[in-house]
XYZ file of C-alpha atoms in Angstrom:
468
model
C 159.466 178.544 134.716
C 160.418 179.767 138.177
C 159.385 178.083 141.379
C 157.370 181.158 142.387
C 155.358 181.042 139.189
C 154.861 177.285 139.483
C 153.602 177.678 143.033
C 151.267 180.483 142.046
C 149.601 178.235 139.508
C 148.218 176.030 142.258
C 146.770 178.849 144.361
C 143.684 180.962 144.244
C 143.649 184.701 143.685
C 143.496 185.119 147.479
C 146.753 183.226 147.910
C 145.226 180.118 149.499
C 146.237 176.764 148.120
C 143.463 175.114 146.122
C 143.129 171.392 146.736
C 140.905 168.644 145.425
C 137.537 168.445 147.145
C 136.752 165.668 149.661
C 133.155 164.826 148.746
C 133.126 161.105 147.903
C 131.871 158.111 149.872
C 132.097 154.305 149.485
C 129.362 154.242 146.820
C 131.367 156.642 144.660
C 134.480 154.488 145.080
C 132.424 151.462 144.001
C 131.044 153.403 141.024
C 134.549 154.426 139.956
C 136.054 150.936 140.177
C 133.140 148.885 138.844
C 132.266 151.575 136.299
C 135.710 151.338 134.721
C 135.708 147.530 134.685
C 132.162 146.487 133.827
C 132.607 147.155 130.103
C 134.959 144.151 130.167
C 131.925 141.912 130.699
C 130.271 143.398 127.607
C 133.350 142.921 125.417
C 137.007 141.950 125.722
C 136.908 138.933 128.032
C 135.429 136.781 125.264
C 138.573 137.079 123.134
C 140.104 134.654 125.651
C 137.774 132.013 124.183
C 139.414 132.568 120.804
C 142.792 131.882 122.410
C 141.861 128.712 124.279
C 138.168 127.829 124.027
C 135.161 128.422 126.270
C 136.535 126.405 129.196
C 139.809 128.348 129.050
C 137.768 131.556 129.330
C 136.177 130.182 132.512
C 139.504 129.062 133.976
C 141.099 132.459 133.470
C 137.938 134.116 134.805
C 138.652 132.603 138.222
C 142.451 132.595 138.117
C 142.601 136.220 136.978
C 139.942 136.887 139.612
C 142.507 135.658 142.142
C 145.066 138.056 140.630
C 142.702 140.998 141.021
C 141.581 139.959 144.486
C 145.254 140.199 145.448
C 145.420 143.607 143.757
C 142.347 144.801 145.663
C 143.643 143.539 149.008
C 147.101 145.047 148.593
C 145.749 148.309 147.199
C 143.261 148.649 150.038
C 145.993 148.433 152.661
C 148.487 150.786 151.077
C 146.060 153.368 149.708
C 144.041 153.613 152.924
C 147.383 154.542 154.495
C 148.777 156.704 151.651
C 145.600 158.663 150.916
C 146.771 160.894 148.061
C 145.770 161.497 144.447
C 147.724 159.349 142.035
C 146.985 156.059 143.763
C 149.815 153.647 143.025
C 152.042 156.574 142.029
C 151.668 158.078 145.510
C 152.476 154.668 146.985
C 155.610 154.305 144.868
C 157.068 157.714 145.687
C 156.683 157.124 149.437
C 157.828 153.501 149.507
C 160.169 152.746 146.578
C 161.549 155.918 145.010
C 161.135 158.579 142.317
C 162.061 156.562 139.220
C 159.600 153.821 140.080
C 156.961 156.432 140.920
C 157.411 158.162 137.568
C 157.031 154.902 135.673
C 154.025 153.787 137.703
C 152.287 157.087 136.957
C 152.920 156.561 133.235
C 151.575 153.013 133.477
C 148.427 154.458 135.038
C 148.009 157.227 132.483
C 148.440 154.925 129.487
C 146.370 152.088 130.970
C 143.416 154.407 131.554
C 143.835 156.487 128.413
C 143.990 153.436 126.161
C 141.063 151.883 128.013
C 139.150 155.111 127.416
C 140.053 154.847 123.722
C 138.832 151.223 123.632
C 135.569 152.253 125.280
C 134.964 155.044 122.779
C 135.697 152.721 119.831
C 133.338 150.107 121.266
C 130.572 152.647 121.769
C 130.938 154.010 118.239
C 131.047 150.542 116.668
C 128.000 149.422 118.665
C 125.920 152.379 117.492
C 127.012 151.841 113.876
C 126.161 148.121 114.092
C 122.725 148.889 115.534
C 121.959 151.643 113.004
C 122.845 149.477 110.009
C 123.184 152.565 107.799
C 125.542 152.162 104.861
C 128.449 154.613 104.942
C 127.967 155.537 108.625
C 131.303 155.566 110.487
C 132.107 155.574 114.164
C 134.377 158.644 114.151
C 131.757 161.217 115.131
C 130.483 159.030 117.983
C 134.027 158.490 119.271
C 134.795 162.220 119.250
C 131.487 163.141 120.913
C 131.974 160.526 123.648
C 135.471 161.631 124.593
C 134.736 165.374 124.446
C 131.455 165.233 126.407
C 132.933 163.025 129.128
C 135.997 165.274 129.391
C 133.631 168.218 129.913
C 131.766 166.261 132.617
C 135.041 165.526 134.417
C 136.066 169.179 134.049
C 132.897 170.265 135.872
C 133.442 168.244 139.051
C 134.206 164.835 140.515
C 130.982 164.510 142.535
C 128.784 164.976 139.477
C 131.057 162.697 137.436
C 130.829 159.798 139.862
C 127.140 160.314 140.604
C 126.541 159.823 136.879
C 128.867 156.808 136.924
C 126.969 155.237 139.810
C 123.640 155.456 137.993
C 124.771 154.184 134.584
C 126.982 151.475 136.093
C 124.093 150.220 138.212
C 121.800 150.074 135.165
C 124.406 148.171 133.134
C 125.011 145.734 135.986
C 121.305 145.120 136.556
C 120.951 144.300 132.847
C 123.370 141.365 133.287
C 121.343 140.123 136.244
C 118.087 140.435 134.275
C 119.587 138.531 131.332
C 120.845 135.807 133.653
C 117.481 135.174 135.294
C 115.604 135.482 131.995
C 117.240 132.420 130.431
C 116.308 129.853 133.106
C 119.926 129.437 134.280
C 118.986 126.641 136.683
C 117.630 124.441 133.852
C 120.018 123.538 131.059
C 118.336 122.645 127.779
C 115.434 125.085 127.973
C 117.244 128.174 126.691
C 120.887 127.498 127.530
C 122.833 124.731 125.759
C 126.115 124.568 127.682
C 126.290 120.751 127.574
C 126.014 120.844 123.788
C 128.364 123.779 123.183
C 131.139 122.862 125.653
C 131.976 119.177 125.203
C 135.068 117.122 126.108
C 136.118 117.384 122.459
C 136.182 121.188 122.271
C 136.525 122.315 125.899
C 140.252 123.058 125.442
C 140.830 123.016 121.667
C 144.446 124.211 121.982
C 145.327 122.429 125.207
C 146.816 124.115 128.239
C 148.945 126.481 126.161
C 145.610 127.916 125.033
C 144.672 128.512 128.662
C 147.914 130.434 129.191
C 147.331 132.448 126.006
C 143.821 133.260 127.261
C 145.308 135.212 130.183
C 145.928 138.137 127.838
C 142.227 138.895 127.455
C 141.111 137.261 130.703
C 142.524 140.403 132.329
C 139.612 142.262 130.717
C 137.177 140.703 133.208
C 138.529 143.001 135.945
C 140.927 145.517 134.353
C 140.690 148.871 136.131
C 139.356 147.950 139.594
C 142.571 149.420 141.020
C 141.349 152.791 139.716
C 139.498 153.273 142.997
C 142.779 154.455 144.516
C 142.849 157.514 142.264
C 140.013 158.973 144.338
C 141.988 158.745 147.602
C 142.403 162.503 147.956
C 138.728 163.191 147.219
C 137.187 160.642 149.588
C 135.773 161.864 152.885
C 137.121 158.908 154.891
C 139.866 157.086 152.935
C 140.562 154.553 155.691
C 136.945 153.348 155.518
C 135.676 154.188 152.032
C 138.582 152.903 149.946
C 138.740 149.333 151.359
C 134.937 148.988 151.452
C 134.406 150.426 147.982
C 137.256 148.439 146.422
C 136.454 145.066 147.988
C 132.717 145.474 147.346
C 133.558 146.303 143.745
C 135.696 143.179 143.400
C 132.910 140.972 144.775
C 130.445 142.622 142.386
C 132.704 141.946 139.421
C 133.370 138.307 140.334
C 129.621 137.681 140.344
C 129.111 139.544 137.058
C 131.992 137.692 135.375
C 130.624 134.278 136.379
C 127.099 135.102 135.186
C 128.396 136.568 131.930
C 130.509 133.519 131.055
C 127.751 131.069 131.939
C 125.115 132.767 129.778
C 127.357 133.528 126.796
C 129.083 130.132 126.720
C 125.650 128.488 126.896
C 124.224 130.431 123.957
C 126.990 130.567 121.335
C 129.827 128.265 120.203
C 133.302 129.200 121.332
C 134.431 129.872 117.754
C 131.918 132.725 117.499
C 132.175 133.805 121.139
C 135.894 134.364 120.664
C 135.545 136.844 117.797
C 132.373 138.853 118.459
C 132.706 142.379 119.811
C 129.319 142.205 121.528
C 128.982 138.939 123.512
C 126.258 140.121 125.887
C 124.319 141.984 123.203
C 124.523 138.869 121.023
C 123.332 136.801 123.974
C 120.331 139.106 124.250
C 119.612 138.592 120.540
C 119.891 134.801 120.818
C 117.224 134.644 123.507
C 114.721 135.737 120.858
C 113.418 138.530 123.094
C 113.441 142.036 121.507
C 113.223 143.493 125.015
C 116.411 141.720 126.155
C 118.143 142.546 122.884
C 117.461 146.262 123.270
C 118.241 146.204 126.987
C 121.676 144.676 126.368
C 122.335 147.104 123.506
C 121.646 150.064 125.811
C 123.640 148.451 128.631
C 126.648 147.978 126.314
C 126.599 151.709 125.556
C 126.204 152.628 129.233
C 129.042 150.312 130.298
C 131.343 151.890 127.697
C 130.346 155.384 128.860
C 130.892 154.546 132.539
C 134.310 153.065 131.818
C 135.496 155.964 129.659
C 134.187 158.425 132.242
C 136.114 156.774 135.069
C 139.234 156.455 132.926
C 139.322 160.199 132.242
C 139.001 160.807 135.985
C 141.850 158.440 136.863
C 144.273 159.361 134.080
C 143.895 163.047 134.916
C 144.620 162.427 138.635
C 147.794 160.517 137.806
C 148.975 163.266 135.419
C 148.017 165.959 137.950
C 150.065 164.222 140.644
C 153.151 164.153 138.411
C 152.825 167.898 137.885
C 152.268 168.658 141.555
C 155.500 166.886 142.500
C 157.351 168.462 139.503
C 157.971 165.122 137.857
C 156.358 167.001 134.972
C 155.978 170.791 134.629
C 153.861 172.044 137.524
C 151.540 173.712 135.005
C 149.647 170.400 135.014
C 148.986 170.619 138.766
C 146.529 173.509 138.518
C 143.199 172.945 140.255
C 140.116 174.755 138.981
C 139.160 177.421 141.575
C 135.421 176.724 141.175
C 135.075 173.058 140.218
C 138.132 171.842 142.178
C 139.234 169.511 139.400
C 142.697 169.057 137.777
C 141.321 170.747 134.693
C 144.605 171.284 132.833
C 145.458 167.606 133.063
C 141.976 166.733 131.791
C 142.281 169.116 128.837
C 145.851 168.043 128.012
C 144.938 164.349 127.818
C 141.847 165.040 125.681
C 143.601 165.387 122.275
C 145.891 162.452 123.098
C 142.874 160.195 123.627
C 141.259 161.477 120.423
C 144.430 160.867 118.409
C 144.791 157.276 119.615
C 141.075 156.643 119.061
C 141.396 157.523 115.381
C 144.662 155.711 114.622
C 144.511 152.543 116.783
C 142.272 149.514 116.337
C 140.436 147.949 119.263
C 142.835 145.007 119.740
C 145.903 147.288 119.830
C 144.250 149.688 122.265
C 143.161 146.848 124.561
C 146.636 145.282 124.511
C 148.311 148.643 125.273
C 145.975 149.106 128.244
C 146.422 145.540 129.507
C 150.221 145.655 129.327
C 150.398 148.994 131.150
C 148.054 147.601 133.792
C 150.054 144.417 134.316
C 153.259 146.435 134.660
C 151.768 148.367 137.587
C 150.409 145.164 139.169
C 153.916 143.718 139.070
C 155.143 146.801 140.912
C 152.415 146.398 143.537
C 153.667 142.936 144.518
C 157.114 144.422 145.182
C 155.690 147.545 146.778
C 153.700 145.786 149.498
C 156.693 143.676 150.552
C 158.833 146.814 150.882
C 156.003 148.592 152.696
C 155.656 145.852 155.304
C 159.439 145.664 155.716
C 159.970 149.415 156.135
C 156.867 150.057 158.256
C 155.861 146.811 160.010
C 152.401 146.289 161.483
C 152.041 148.587 164.483
C 154.616 151.165 163.395
C 152.079 153.333 161.535
C 148.308 153.539 161.466
C 146.697 151.532 158.674
C 143.111 151.906 157.524
C 143.061 148.233 156.482
C 145.495 145.333 156.894
C 145.238 142.616 154.276
C 145.562 139.013 155.518
C 147.917 136.156 154.580
C 150.903 138.387 153.749
C 153.111 137.752 151.736
C 150.983 135.137 149.906
C 148.870 137.672 147.918
C 152.046 139.422 146.737
C 153.613 136.128 145.600
C 150.431 135.042 143.816
C 150.138 138.444 142.139
C 153.741 138.418 140.908
C 153.535 134.887 139.529
C 150.257 135.511 137.698
C 151.669 138.734 136.235
C 154.582 136.753 134.806
C 152.152 134.295 133.203
C 150.208 137.221 131.727
C 153.358 138.776 130.268
C 154.096 135.467 128.553
C 150.521 135.324 127.245
C 150.856 138.847 125.818
C 154.137 137.841 124.195
C 152.424 134.900 122.493
C 149.772 137.158 120.965
C 151.389 140.585 120.609
C 155.126 140.028 121.034
C 156.226 142.951 118.873
C 153.926 145.367 120.706
C 155.203 144.091 124.053
C 158.809 144.711 122.999
C 157.985 148.150 121.551
C 156.235 149.265 124.734
C 159.051 147.956 126.919
C 161.542 149.990 124.870
C 159.279 153.050 125.118
C 159.089 152.887 128.913
C 162.846 152.310 129.133
C 163.653 155.364 126.991
C 161.281 157.643 128.853
C 162.827 156.448 132.134
C 166.201 157.596 130.842
C 164.671 160.984 129.960
C 163.331 161.355 133.485
C 166.584 160.298 135.146
C 168.912 162.496 133.106
C 166.707 165.520 132.470
C 163.524 165.904 134.498
C 164.600 164.633 137.918
C 166.666 167.760 138.595
C 163.433 169.763 138.828
C 161.947 167.527 141.517
C 161.965 168.842 145.079
C 162.473 165.683 147.068
C 161.259 167.119 150.370
C 158.023 168.507 148.970
C 156.690 165.291 147.498
C 156.348 163.366 150.768
C 153.036 164.098 152.459
C 152.797 161.279 155.018
C 153.983 161.963 158.595
C 155.565 158.564 159.017
C 158.519 157.661 161.241
C 161.856 156.824 159.691
C 161.688 153.400 157.947
C 162.864 150.449 159.987
C 166.545 149.773 159.395
C 167.387 153.326 158.208
């Protein structure tokens, strides 16, 4: 494909370049980040109790919260400065280099695509469990979820994130309603935490169980970094991205604490660690049909919001690779009417469907978690290089995170612990994915990189890095 043809694919019939539309505000950024993550309160986090007990699930709730607070702080600084679609990919290509950028974009695409798959499986399984009809399978619900949400994303980002804001807010409010409905301030009335979490079973596998619990403790907050994918569609990136991201992180910390407290106080850790529906089960255990049905609906809405945001973010990462010719520029086409990366959305649709039908929920979650942790590890390196190349005062920043380099050090160390936890539970999958990313890096280096136009991919008018 010639350069002229590739360029023509990103223009309108009048010859003007079509770009993504800047229509989003802080509330949309919040809806994107929290919408992707909130499903982790409805399922996923509780598997950490199976690894180390209920107290281990609480410990990793706060320690992993520290990991993601570091992610949010670092992301807010760099993305408010590098306001381009692709989020961490755009950061990597400006700060580190093309090979790192290519890998980071793949981490993003697979993290969000496999999270989307997990969401669709959860939604289908929840409907089947509620229906209780013999012979009913989840396949049709999975397909309908992915296809309808892909269509919604195809039609426009403003409509997509308006929908996400509404359904995310409803799902979040349901957690708050559940919390205040069980007399949380009075143990022994409804909640039985003192009976269920005792010195004898608080850490049934010791501290190695706490480390193992990191693998699924990530699920409390996985995806909050997705706010950066909207950087090119936000009206004021320097203001909206830090506010939306940090507000989202505070929201999730509160939701995670309430979720653990209620669930650990209503069911023994042995059951909590294996159920796919901890909050829905909590609603059932209150004995209130209203709460049971509310949490059932909220579980579906949380899964929908997450899958919806994941399609948005995966498509932006894939679109960015095409625009910079890291992949064929065919993927960089923007719809002339809806102003969405429609080809990237449509291309990723059958991939998500294929994984949804061949992978089980644990495999999909692990694939998403590992890809996410790989990009977090990069972020700890990225911010140190960013501060070294462009010190404070050399370029305009929308937000400057405090205590540097402490957040980067904390983030890197906690990522290493999480890798070890993944190895304990899914060692063969960890090795297989590492080999996969290594081989595809070789493909990019020896084949695809020759198509990249180095000068075209840099969009920030920054001075030459310090020391160069």
